[in-house]
mmCIF file of N, CA and C in Angstrom:
data_model
loop_
_atom_site.group_PDB
_atom_site.id
_atom_site.type_symbol
_atom_site.label_atom_id
_atom_site.label_comp_id
_atom_site.label_asym_id
_atom_site.label_seq_id
_atom_site.Cartn_x
_atom_site.Cartn_y
_atom_site.Cartn_z
ATOM 1 N N LEU A 1 -2.884 -47.305 25.206
ATOM 2 C CA LEU A 1 -4.215 -46.729 25.254
ATOM 3 C C LEU A 1 -5.149 -47.605 26.094
ATOM 4 N N ARG A 2 -5.033 -48.901 25.921
ATOM 5 C CA ARG A 2 -5.895 -49.820 26.666
ATOM 6 C C ARG A 2 -5.639 -49.736 28.172
ATOM 7 N N ALA A 3 -4.360 -49.632 28.549
ATOM 8 C CA ALA A 3 -4.018 -49.543 29.973
ATOM 9 C C ALA A 3 -4.567 -48.260 30.581
ATOM 10 N N SER A 4 -4.471 -47.159 29.842
ATOM 11 C CA SER A 4 -4.998 -45.901 30.373
ATOM 12 C C SER A 4 -6.516 -45.958 30.481
ATOM 13 N N GLN A 5 -7.161 -46.648 29.563
ATOM 14 C CA GLN A 5 -8.616 -46.789 29.627
ATOM 15 C C GLN A 5 -9.017 -47.571 30.881
ATOM 16 N N GLU A 6 -8.317 -48.648 31.154
ATOM 17 C CA GLU A 6 -8.623 -49.440 32.356
ATOM 18 C C GLU A 6 -8.432 -48.612 33.616
ATOM 19 N N LEU A 7 -7.328 -47.856 33.668
ATOM 20 C CA LEU A 7 -7.083 -47.018 34.841
ATOM 21 C C LEU A 7 -8.132 -45.917 34.966
ATOM 22 N N ALA A 8 -8.493 -45.307 33.850
ATOM 23 C CA ALA A 8 -9.462 -44.204 33.884
ATOM 24 C C ALA A 8 -10.832 -44.674 34.340
ATOM 25 N N PHE A 9 -11.219 -45.871 33.968
ATOM 26 C CA PHE A 9 -12.571 -46.335 34.261
ATOM 27 C C PHE A 9 -12.673 -47.195 35.513
ATOM 28 N N GLN A 10 -11.545 -47.680 36.035
ATOM 29 C CA GLN A 10 -11.630 -48.640 37.131
ATOM 30 C C GLN A 10 -10.848 -48.276 38.382
ATOM 31 N N HIS A 11 -9.885 -47.382 38.288
ATOM 32 C CA HIS A 11 -9.031 -47.111 39.446
ATOM 33 C C HIS A 11 -9.811 -46.364 40.533
ATOM 34 N N PRO A 12 -9.614 -46.734 41.789
ATOM 35 C CA PRO A 12 -10.373 -46.093 42.865
ATOM 36 C C PRO A 12 -9.924 -44.651 43.170
ATOM 37 N N ASP A 13 -8.714 -44.264 42.755
ATOM 38 C CA ASP A 13 -8.205 -42.930 43.050
ATOM 39 C C ASP A 13 -8.583 -41.933 41.951
ATOM 40 N N GLU A 14 -9.208 -40.846 42.349
ATOM 41 C CA GLU A 14 -9.668 -39.825 41.408
ATOM 42 C C GLU A 14 -8.518 -39.221 40.592
ATOM 43 N N GLY A 15 -7.395 -38.965 41.242
ATOM 44 C CA GLY A 15 -6.239 -38.380 40.556
ATOM 45 C C GLY A 15 -5.672 -39.299 39.486
ATOM 46 N N VAL A 16 -5.670 -40.597 39.760
ATOM 47 C CA VAL A 16 -5.185 -41.566 38.777
ATOM 48 C C VAL A 16 -6.142 -41.604 37.582
ATOM 49 N N ARG A 17 -7.445 -41.559 37.855
ATOM 50 C CA ARG A 17 -8.416 -41.559 36.745
ATOM 51 C C ARG A 17 -8.236 -40.324 35.868
ATOM 52 N N GLU A 18 -8.008 -39.172 36.494
ATOM 53 C CA GLU A 18 -7.807 -37.944 35.727
ATOM 54 C C GLU A 18 -6.524 -38.007 34.895
ATOM 55 N N ALA A 19 -5.458 -38.518 35.484
ATOM 56 C CA ALA A 19 -4.189 -38.631 34.756
ATOM 57 C C ALA A 19 -4.298 -39.635 33.608
ATOM 58 N N ALA A 20 -4.966 -40.740 33.850
ATOM 59 C CA ALA A 20 -5.145 -41.745 32.796
ATOM 60 C C ALA A 20 -5.983 -41.178 31.653
ATOM 61 N N SER A 21 -6.962 -40.355 31.985
ATOM 62 C CA SER A 21 -7.772 -39.715 30.950
ATOM 63 C C SER A 21 -6.936 -38.748 30.117
ATOM 64 N N LYS A 22 -6.011 -38.084 30.762
ATOM 65 C CA LYS A 22 -5.105 -37.185 30.050
ATOM 66 C C LYS A 22 -4.261 -37.969 29.054
ATOM 67 N N VAL A 23 -3.794 -39.132 29.472
ATOM 68 C CA VAL A 23 -3.031 -40.013 28.579
ATOM 69 C C VAL A 23 -3.919 -40.467 27.417
ATOM 70 N N MET A 24 -5.169 -40.781 27.697
ATOM 71 C CA MET A 24 -6.089 -41.194 26.639
ATOM 72 C C MET A 24 -6.250 -40.084 25.595
ATOM 73 N N GLY A 25 -6.436 -38.856 26.050
ATOM 74 C CA GLY A 25 -6.590 -37.735 25.133
ATOM 75 C C GLY A 25 -5.354 -37.531 24.269
ATOM 76 N N ALA A 26 -4.175 -37.599 24.892
ATOM 77 C CA ALA A 26 -2.930 -37.437 24.133
ATOM 78 C C ALA A 26 -2.727 -38.589 23.159
ATOM 79 N N SER A 27 -3.069 -39.791 23.585
ATOM 80 C CA SER A 27 -2.936 -40.961 22.708
ATOM 81 C C SER A 27 -3.858 -40.854 21.503
ATOM 82 N N CYS A 28 -5.087 -40.436 21.742
ATOM 83 C CA CYS A 28 -6.030 -40.276 20.628
ATOM 84 C C CYS A 28 -5.536 -39.213 19.655
ATOM 85 N N ALA A 29 -4.968 -38.129 20.177
ATOM 86 C CA ALA A 29 -4.444 -37.081 19.305
ATOM 87 C C ALA A 29 -3.338 -37.624 18.410
ATOM 88 N N LEU A 30 -2.518 -38.510 18.961
ATOM 89 C CA LEU A 30 -1.420 -39.086 18.183
ATOM 90 C C LEU A 30 -1.886 -40.182 17.230
ATOM 91 N N LEU A 31 -2.896 -40.943 17.639
ATOM 92 C CA LEU A 31 -3.323 -42.101 16.857
ATOM 93 C C LEU A 31 -4.376 -41.774 15.802
ATOM 94 N N GLY A 32 -4.986 -40.611 15.870
ATOM 95 C CA GLY A 32 -5.865 -40.171 14.797
ATOM 96 C C GLY A 32 -7.348 -40.385 15.010
ATOM 97 N N GLU A 33 -8.080 -40.004 13.964
ATOM 98 C CA GLU A 33 -9.538 -39.977 14.026
ATOM 99 C C GLU A 33 -10.181 -41.342 14.210
ATOM 100 N N GLU A 34 -9.675 -42.338 13.521
ATOM 101 C CA GLU A 34 -10.290 -43.664 13.607
ATOM 102 C C GLU A 34 -10.195 -44.222 15.021
ATOM 103 N N THR A 35 -9.021 -44.113 15.626
ATOM 104 C CA THR A 35 -8.837 -44.596 16.992
ATOM 105 C C THR A 35 -9.688 -43.790 17.961
ATOM 106 N N THR A 36 -9.766 -42.487 17.735
ATOM 107 C CA THR A 36 -10.566 -41.624 18.597
ATOM 108 C C THR A 36 -12.039 -41.987 18.507
ATOM 109 N N THR A 37 -12.521 -42.200 17.305
ATOM 110 C CA THR A 37 -13.921 -42.602 17.126
ATOM 111 C C THR A 37 -14.182 -43.928 17.831
ATOM 112 N N ASP A 38 -13.269 -44.883 17.670
ATOM 113 C CA ASP A 38 -13.418 -46.176 18.349
ATOM 114 C C ASP A 38 -13.458 -45.997 19.864
ATOM 115 N N MET A 39 -12.593 -45.138 20.383
ATOM 116 C CA MET A 39 -12.539 -44.922 21.827
ATOM 117 C C MET A 39 -13.834 -44.290 22.333
ATOM 118 N N LEU A 40 -14.364 -43.310 21.620
ATOM 119 C CA LEU A 40 -15.621 -42.687 22.038
ATOM 120 C C LEU A 40 -16.780 -43.675 21.965
ATOM 121 N N GLU A 41 -16.768 -44.524 20.955
ATOM 122 C CA GLU A 41 -17.805 -45.563 20.869
ATOM 123 C C GLU A 41 -17.694 -46.538 22.039
ATOM 124 N N GLN A 42 -16.471 -46.862 22.444
ATOM 125 C CA GLN A 42 -16.280 -47.747 23.595
ATOM 126 C C GLN A 42 -16.797 -47.097 24.872
ATOM 127 N N ILE A 43 -16.596 -45.793 24.991
ATOM 128 C CA ILE A 43 -17.107 -45.084 26.168
ATOM 129 C C ILE A 43 -18.632 -45.186 26.210
ATOM 130 N N LEU A 44 -19.270 -44.968 25.073
ATOM 131 C CA LEU A 44 -20.736 -45.078 25.020
ATOM 132 C C LEU A 44 -21.194 -46.488 25.367
ATOM 133 N N GLU A 45 -20.493 -47.488 24.861
ATOM 134 C CA GLU A 45 -20.851 -48.878 25.149
ATOM 135 C C GLU A 45 -20.591 -49.234 26.601
ATOM 136 N N SER A 46 -19.595 -48.608 27.211
ATOM 137 C CA SER A 46 -19.242 -48.903 28.600
ATOM 138 C C SER A 46 -20.259 -48.355 29.587
ATOM 139 N N ASP A 47 -20.986 -47.327 29.195
ATOM 140 C CA ASP A 47 -21.958 -46.718 30.089
ATOM 141 C C ASP A 47 -23.213 -47.583 30.120
ATOM 142 N N ASP A 48 -23.264 -48.456 31.103
ATOM 143 C CA ASP A 48 -24.402 -49.364 31.207
ATOM 144 C C ASP A 48 -25.365 -48.948 32.316
ATOM 145 N N GLY A 49 -25.189 -47.724 32.825
ATOM 146 C CA GLY A 49 -26.099 -47.223 33.840
ATOM 147 C C GLY A 49 -25.903 -47.845 35.206
ATOM 148 N N ASP A 50 -24.758 -48.492 35.415
ATOM 149 C CA ASP A 50 -24.551 -49.128 36.713
ATOM 150 C C ASP A 50 -24.251 -48.072 37.778
ATOM 151 N N ASP A 51 -23.998 -48.528 38.964
ATOM 152 C CA ASP A 51 -23.834 -47.637 40.106
ATOM 153 C C ASP A 51 -22.365 -47.365 40.407
ATOM 154 N N ASN A 52 -21.504 -47.402 39.414
ATOM 155 C CA ASN A 52 -20.077 -47.238 39.626
ATOM 156 C C ASN A 52 -19.671 -45.791 39.361
ATOM 157 N N ALA A 53 -19.570 -45.013 40.430
ATOM 158 C CA ALA A 53 -19.226 -43.595 40.300
ATOM 159 C C ALA A 53 -17.821 -43.411 39.743
ATOM 160 N N GLU A 54 -16.906 -44.325 40.077
ATOM 161 C CA GLU A 54 -15.543 -44.223 39.561
ATOM 162 C C GLU A 54 -15.534 -44.324 38.034
ATOM 163 N N ALA A 55 -16.304 -45.249 37.505
ATOM 164 C CA ALA A 55 -16.365 -45.409 36.046
ATOM 165 C C ALA A 55 -16.990 -44.186 35.395
ATOM 166 N N ARG A 56 -18.061 -43.652 35.985
ATOM 167 C CA ARG A 56 -18.697 -42.468 35.412
ATOM 168 C C ARG A 56 -17.745 -41.278 35.446
ATOM 169 N N HIS A 57 -17.019 -41.125 36.541
ATOM 170 C CA HIS A 57 -16.046 -40.038 36.640
ATOM 171 C C HIS A 57 -14.959 -40.197 35.581
ATOM 172 N N GLY A 58 -14.452 -41.406 35.448
ATOM 173 C CA GLY A 58 -13.410 -41.664 34.460
ATOM 174 C C GLY A 58 -13.889 -41.426 33.040
ATOM 175 N N MET A 59 -15.126 -41.810 32.754
ATOM 176 C CA MET A 59 -15.666 -41.593 31.406
ATOM 177 C C MET A 59 -15.847 -40.104 31.114
ATOM 178 N N ALA A 60 -16.311 -39.353 32.107
ATOM 179 C CA ALA A 60 -16.466 -37.906 31.906
ATOM 180 C C ALA A 60 -15.102 -37.250 31.693
ATOM 181 N N CYS A 61 -14.114 -37.654 32.480
ATOM 182 C CA CYS A 61 -12.751 -37.117 32.304
ATOM 183 C C CYS A 61 -12.198 -37.482 30.929
ATOM 184 N N ALA A 62 -12.421 -38.715 30.509
ATOM 185 C CA ALA A 62 -11.926 -39.165 29.204
ATOM 186 C C ALA A 62 -12.601 -38.396 28.073
ATOM 187 N N CYS A 63 -13.905 -38.185 28.183
ATOM 188 C CA CYS A 63 -14.616 -37.407 27.158
ATOM 189 C C CYS A 63 -14.020 -36.007 27.055
ATOM 190 N N ASN A 64 -13.762 -35.395 28.187
ATOM 191 C CA ASN A 64 -13.161 -34.071 28.193
ATOM 192 C C ASN A 64 -11.819 -34.072 27.471
ATOM 193 N N ARG A 65 -10.934 -34.970 27.873
ATOM 194 C CA ARG A 65 -9.581 -34.979 27.313
ATOM 195 C C ARG A 65 -9.568 -35.341 25.833
ATOM 196 N N ILE A 66 -10.428 -36.245 25.430
ATOM 197 C CA ILE A 66 -10.469 -36.648 24.017
ATOM 198 C C ILE A 66 -11.053 -35.528 23.163
ATOM 199 N N LEU A 67 -12.156 -34.940 23.604
ATOM 200 C CA LEU A 67 -12.772 -33.873 22.821
ATOM 201 C C LEU A 67 -11.915 -32.612 22.810
ATOM 202 N N ALA A 68 -11.170 -32.369 23.881
ATOM 203 C CA ALA A 68 -10.313 -31.188 23.948
ATOM 204 C C ALA A 68 -9.022 -31.365 23.154
ATOM 205 N N ALA A 69 -8.665 -32.599 22.845
ATOM 206 C CA ALA A 69 -7.441 -32.855 22.065
ATOM 207 C C ALA A 69 -7.625 -32.351 20.640
ATOM 208 N N SER A 70 -6.539 -32.187 19.947
ATOM 209 C CA SER A 70 -6.598 -31.658 18.579
ATOM 210 C C SER A 70 -7.473 -32.502 17.669
ATOM 211 N N VAL A 71 -7.582 -33.777 17.941
ATOM 212 C CA VAL A 71 -8.385 -34.664 17.109
ATOM 213 C C VAL A 71 -9.872 -34.593 17.464
ATOM 214 N N GLY A 72 -10.204 -34.003 18.600
ATOM 215 C CA GLY A 72 -11.586 -33.958 19.071
ATOM 216 C C GLY A 72 -12.554 -33.324 18.102
ATOM 217 N N SER A 73 -12.160 -32.208 17.509
ATOM 218 C CA SER A 73 -13.068 -31.543 16.571
ATOM 219 C C SER A 73 -13.104 -32.247 15.226
ATOM 220 N N LYS A 74 -12.098 -33.023 14.926
ATOM 221 C CA LYS A 74 -12.058 -33.721 13.643
ATOM 222 C C LYS A 74 -13.007 -34.909 13.592
ATOM 223 N N ILE A 75 -13.329 -35.482 14.748
ATOM 224 C CA ILE A 75 -14.233 -36.640 14.740
ATOM 225 C C ILE A 75 -15.664 -36.216 14.485
ATOM 226 N N ASN A 76 -15.931 -34.933 14.596
ATOM 227 C CA ASN A 76 -17.302 -34.456 14.434
ATOM 228 C C ASN A 76 -17.612 -34.080 12.988
ATOM 229 N N MET A 77 -17.116 -34.833 12.052
ATOM 230 C CA MET A 77 -17.454 -34.607 10.655
ATOM 231 C C MET A 77 -18.754 -35.349 10.354
ATOM 232 N N GLU A 78 -19.192 -35.334 9.127
ATOM 233 C CA GLU A 78 -20.505 -35.823 8.726
ATOM 234 C C GLU A 78 -20.965 -37.097 9.430
ATOM 235 N N LEU A 79 -20.204 -38.173 9.337
ATOM 236 C CA LEU A 79 -20.650 -39.439 9.903
ATOM 237 C C LEU A 79 -20.524 -39.476 11.418
ATOM 238 N N SER A 80 -19.676 -38.624 11.979
ATOM 239 C CA SER A 80 -19.440 -38.668 13.409
ATOM 240 C C SER A 80 -20.249 -37.642 14.195
ATOM 241 N N THR A 81 -21.067 -36.846 13.514
ATOM 242 C CA THR A 81 -21.877 -35.856 14.220
ATOM 243 C C THR A 81 -22.783 -36.537 15.234
ATOM 244 N N LYS A 82 -23.373 -37.660 14.856
ATOM 245 C CA LYS A 82 -24.241 -38.390 15.783
ATOM 246 C C LYS A 82 -23.441 -38.869 17.001
ATOM 247 N N LEU A 83 -22.222 -39.337 16.784
ATOM 248 C CA LEU A 83 -21.376 -39.779 17.884
ATOM 249 C C LEU A 83 -21.104 -38.615 18.837
ATOM 250 N N HIS A 84 -20.792 -37.449 18.294
ATOM 251 C CA HIS A 84 -20.546 -36.270 19.127
ATOM 252 C C HIS A 84 -21.793 -35.932 19.939
ATOM 253 N N GLU A 85 -22.959 -36.001 19.327
ATOM 254 C CA GLU A 85 -24.203 -35.724 20.033
ATOM 255 C C GLU A 85 -24.462 -36.744 21.139
ATOM 256 N N GLN A 86 -24.150 -38.013 20.874
ATOM 257 C CA GLN A 86 -24.342 -39.051 21.890
ATOM 258 C C GLN A 86 -23.413 -38.837 23.083
ATOM 259 N N ILE A 87 -22.170 -38.472 22.803
ATOM 260 C CA ILE A 87 -21.216 -38.192 23.883
ATOM 261 C C ILE A 87 -21.700 -36.989 24.688
ATOM 262 N N THR A 88 -22.164 -35.956 23.998
ATOM 263 C CA THR A 88 -22.675 -34.769 24.687
ATOM 264 C C THR A 88 -23.860 -35.131 25.572
ATOM 265 N N ASP A 89 -24.776 -35.946 25.071
ATOM 266 C CA ASP A 89 -25.930 -36.387 25.866
ATOM 267 C C ASP A 89 -25.496 -37.180 27.096
ATOM 268 N N LEU A 90 -24.507 -38.043 26.913
ATOM 269 C CA LEU A 90 -23.998 -38.829 28.040
ATOM 270 C C LEU A 90 -23.441 -37.908 29.112
ATOM 271 N N VAL A 91 -22.653 -36.934 28.706
ATOM 272 C CA VAL A 91 -22.043 -36.017 29.663
ATOM 273 C C VAL A 91 -23.111 -35.149 30.337
ATOM 274 N N ILE A 92 -24.130 -34.751 29.592
ATOM 275 C CA ILE A 92 -25.241 -34.004 30.199
ATOM 276 C C ILE A 92 -25.894 -34.845 31.300
ATOM 277 N N ASP A 93 -26.090 -36.125 31.046
ATOM 278 C CA ASP A 93 -26.659 -37.017 32.071
ATOM 279 C C ASP A 93 -25.782 -37.051 33.318
ATOM 280 N N TYR A 94 -24.478 -37.026 33.131
ATOM 281 C CA TYR A 94 -23.554 -37.079 34.267
ATOM 282 C C TYR A 94 -23.594 -35.814 35.119
ATOM 283 N N THR A 95 -24.108 -34.710 34.599
ATOM 284 C CA THR A 95 -24.186 -33.491 35.410
ATOM 285 C C THR A 95 -25.225 -33.610 36.523
ATOM 286 N N ASP A 96 -26.101 -34.613 36.426
ATOM 287 C CA ASP A 96 -27.096 -34.852 37.473
ATOM 288 C C ASP A 96 -26.668 -35.948 38.441
ATOM 289 N N ASP A 97 -25.421 -36.357 38.374
ATOM 290 C CA ASP A 97 -24.928 -37.453 39.204
ATOM 291 C C ASP A 97 -24.949 -37.061 40.681
ATOM 292 N N ASP A 98 -25.013 -38.059 41.543
ATOM 293 C CA ASP A 98 -25.015 -37.794 42.974
ATOM 294 C C ASP A 98 -23.612 -37.569 43.534
ATOM 295 N N LYS A 99 -22.584 -37.842 42.761
ATOM 296 C CA LYS A 99 -21.199 -37.657 43.196
ATOM 297 C C LYS A 99 -20.648 -36.349 42.621
ATOM 298 N N ALA A 100 -20.075 -35.527 43.479
ATOM 299 C CA ALA A 100 -19.569 -34.221 43.059
ATOM 300 C C ALA A 100 -18.451 -34.344 42.014
ATOM 301 N N ALA A 101 -17.588 -35.330 42.156
ATOM 302 C CA ALA A 101 -16.486 -35.490 41.201
ATOM 303 C C ALA A 101 -16.996 -35.784 39.799
ATOM 304 N N VAL A 102 -18.068 -36.554 39.710
ATOM 305 C CA VAL A 102 -18.660 -36.873 38.402
ATOM 306 C C VAL A 102 -19.294 -35.614 37.809
ATOM 307 N N LYS A 103 -20.029 -34.862 38.622
ATOM 308 C CA LYS A 103 -20.646 -33.623 38.151
ATOM 309 C C LYS A 103 -19.592 -32.637 37.647
ATOM 310 N N GLU A 104 -18.540 -32.483 38.427
ATOM 311 C CA GLU A 104 -17.482 -31.544 38.053
ATOM 312 C C GLU A 104 -16.822 -31.949 36.736
ATOM 313 N N ALA A 105 -16.485 -33.210 36.611
ATOM 314 C CA ALA A 105 -15.857 -33.693 35.379
ATOM 315 C C ALA A 105 -16.809 -33.545 34.192
ATOM 316 N N ALA A 106 -18.089 -33.756 34.421
ATOM 317 C CA ALA A 106 -19.077 -33.620 33.348
ATOM 318 C C ALA A 106 -19.183 -32.174 32.875
ATOM 319 N N CYS A 107 -19.167 -31.239 33.796
ATOM 320 C CA CYS A 107 -19.245 -29.825 33.420
ATOM 321 C C CYS A 107 -18.035 -29.413 32.592
ATOM 322 N N VAL A 108 -16.867 -29.877 32.980
ATOM 323 C CA VAL A 108 -15.655 -29.576 32.214
ATOM 324 C C VAL A 108 -15.740 -30.221 30.830
ATOM 325 N N ALA A 109 -16.234 -31.444 30.781
ATOM 326 C CA ALA A 109 -16.366 -32.151 29.503
ATOM 327 C C ALA A 109 -17.367 -31.462 28.576
ATOM 328 N N LEU A 110 -18.393 -30.848 29.142
ATOM 329 C CA LEU A 110 -19.350 -30.121 28.305
ATOM 330 C C LEU A 110 -18.680 -28.939 27.609
ATOM 331 N N GLY A 111 -17.757 -28.297 28.292
ATOM 332 C CA GLY A 111 -17.005 -27.220 27.648
ATOM 333 C C GLY A 111 -16.225 -27.731 26.455
ATOM 334 N N ALA A 112 -15.613 -28.895 26.612
ATOM 335 C CA ALA A 112 -14.868 -29.501 25.498
ATOM 336 C C ALA A 112 -15.815 -29.923 24.386
ATOM 337 N N ALA A 113 -17.009 -30.387 24.744
ATOM 338 C CA ALA A 113 -17.988 -30.792 23.730
ATOM 339 C C ALA A 113 -18.419 -29.592 22.898
ATOM 340 N N VAL A 114 -18.679 -28.474 23.557
ATOM 341 C CA VAL A 114 -19.064 -27.264 22.828
ATOM 342 C C VAL A 114 -17.909 -26.791 21.954
ATOM 343 N N GLY A 115 -16.719 -26.788 22.522
ATOM 344 C CA GLY A 115 -15.550 -26.313 21.790
ATOM 345 C C GLY A 115 -15.176 -27.169 20.596
ATOM 346 N N SER A 116 -15.475 -28.452 20.645
ATOM 347 C CA SER A 116 -15.101 -29.348 19.546
ATOM 348 C C SER A 116 -16.217 -29.535 18.534
ATOM 349 N N SER A 117 -17.371 -28.957 18.805
ATOM 350 C CA SER A 117 -18.520 -29.121 17.916
ATOM 351 C C SER A 117 -18.322 -28.358 16.610
ATOM 352 N N GLN A 118 -18.864 -28.915 15.538
ATOM 353 C CA GLN A 118 -18.846 -28.206 14.255
ATOM 354 C C GLN A 118 -19.802 -27.023 14.289
ATOM 355 N N ASP A 119 -20.791 -27.077 15.175
ATOM 356 C CA ASP A 119 -21.753 -25.987 15.333
ATOM 357 C C ASP A 119 -21.820 -25.624 16.817
ATOM 358 N N PRO A 120 -20.814 -24.876 17.299
ATOM 359 C CA PRO A 120 -20.766 -24.576 18.737
ATOM 360 C C PRO A 120 -21.999 -23.852 19.267
ATOM 361 N N ALA A 121 -22.590 -22.982 18.479
ATOM 362 C CA ALA A 121 -23.775 -22.250 18.950
ATOM 363 C C ALA A 121 -24.931 -23.207 19.229
ATOM 364 N N SER A 122 -25.138 -24.155 18.333
ATOM 365 C CA SER A 122 -26.200 -25.140 18.514
ATOM 366 C C SER A 122 -25.910 -26.038 19.709
ATOM 367 N N CYS A 123 -24.674 -26.460 19.830
ATOM 368 C CA CYS A 123 -24.280 -27.323 20.952
ATOM 369 C C CYS A 123 -24.428 -26.569 22.274
ATOM 370 N N LEU A 124 -24.059 -25.299 22.273
ATOM 371 C CA LEU A 124 -24.189 -24.493 23.483
ATOM 372 C C LEU A 124 -25.649 -24.345 23.889
ATOM 373 N N ARG A 125 -26.539 -24.156 22.919
ATOM 374 C CA ARG A 125 -27.974 -24.086 23.233
ATOM 375 C C ARG A 125 -28.452 -25.382 23.869
ATOM 376 N N LYS A 126 -27.888 -26.501 23.408
ATOM 377 C CA LYS A 126 -28.282 -27.808 23.930
ATOM 378 C C LYS A 126 -27.867 -27.980 25.392
ATOM 379 N N VAL A 127 -26.724 -27.405 25.761
ATOM 380 C CA VAL A 127 -26.188 -27.617 27.100
ATOM 381 C C VAL A 127 -26.418 -26.441 28.050
ATOM 382 N N ASP A 128 -26.933 -25.324 27.553
ATOM 383 C CA ASP A 128 -27.033 -24.152 28.401
ATOM 384 C C ASP A 128 -27.929 -24.354 29.614
ATOM 385 N N SER A 129 -28.921 -25.211 29.509
ATOM 386 C CA SER A 129 -29.812 -25.450 30.660
ATOM 387 C C SER A 129 -29.074 -26.131 31.812
ATOM 388 N N VAL A 130 -27.984 -26.805 31.500
ATOM 389 C CA VAL A 130 -27.182 -27.452 32.544
ATOM 390 C C VAL A 130 -26.484 -26.384 33.400
ATOM 391 N N PHE A 131 -26.064 -25.314 32.751
ATOM 392 C CA PHE A 131 -25.299 -24.285 33.448
ATOM 393 C C PHE A 131 -26.153 -23.159 33.996
ATOM 394 N N ILE A 132 -27.346 -22.997 33.461
ATOM 395 C CA ILE A 132 -28.189 -21.864 33.881
ATOM 396 C C ILE A 132 -29.330 -22.354 34.738
#
């Protein structure tokens, strides 16, 4: 999981970042809710607002794959609702990025955020301005 995280957030090739994010999502699905929650918290901590488009792209891809995995909706229980909202807010911010790859990955991740939400209608209202 750690190796895929490094590749997803640091590798210069977009395809490698996407593939590493896919591995992250599958790993989280296998390792369970606690590991998934830890990984999402690490993503939030990693976003320091720097100018690294590769890292932002990798984080958006990772959010998509983790939230779309079978464990994605399970992390959004009572204590993790705030975490889900923070991830959704982060991805919404990425939709305004100056790099097309980051914007595209963020839009896909928003679909996973809505789909994994305990209240998809509310989450969709939160993100609809991004798409409309």
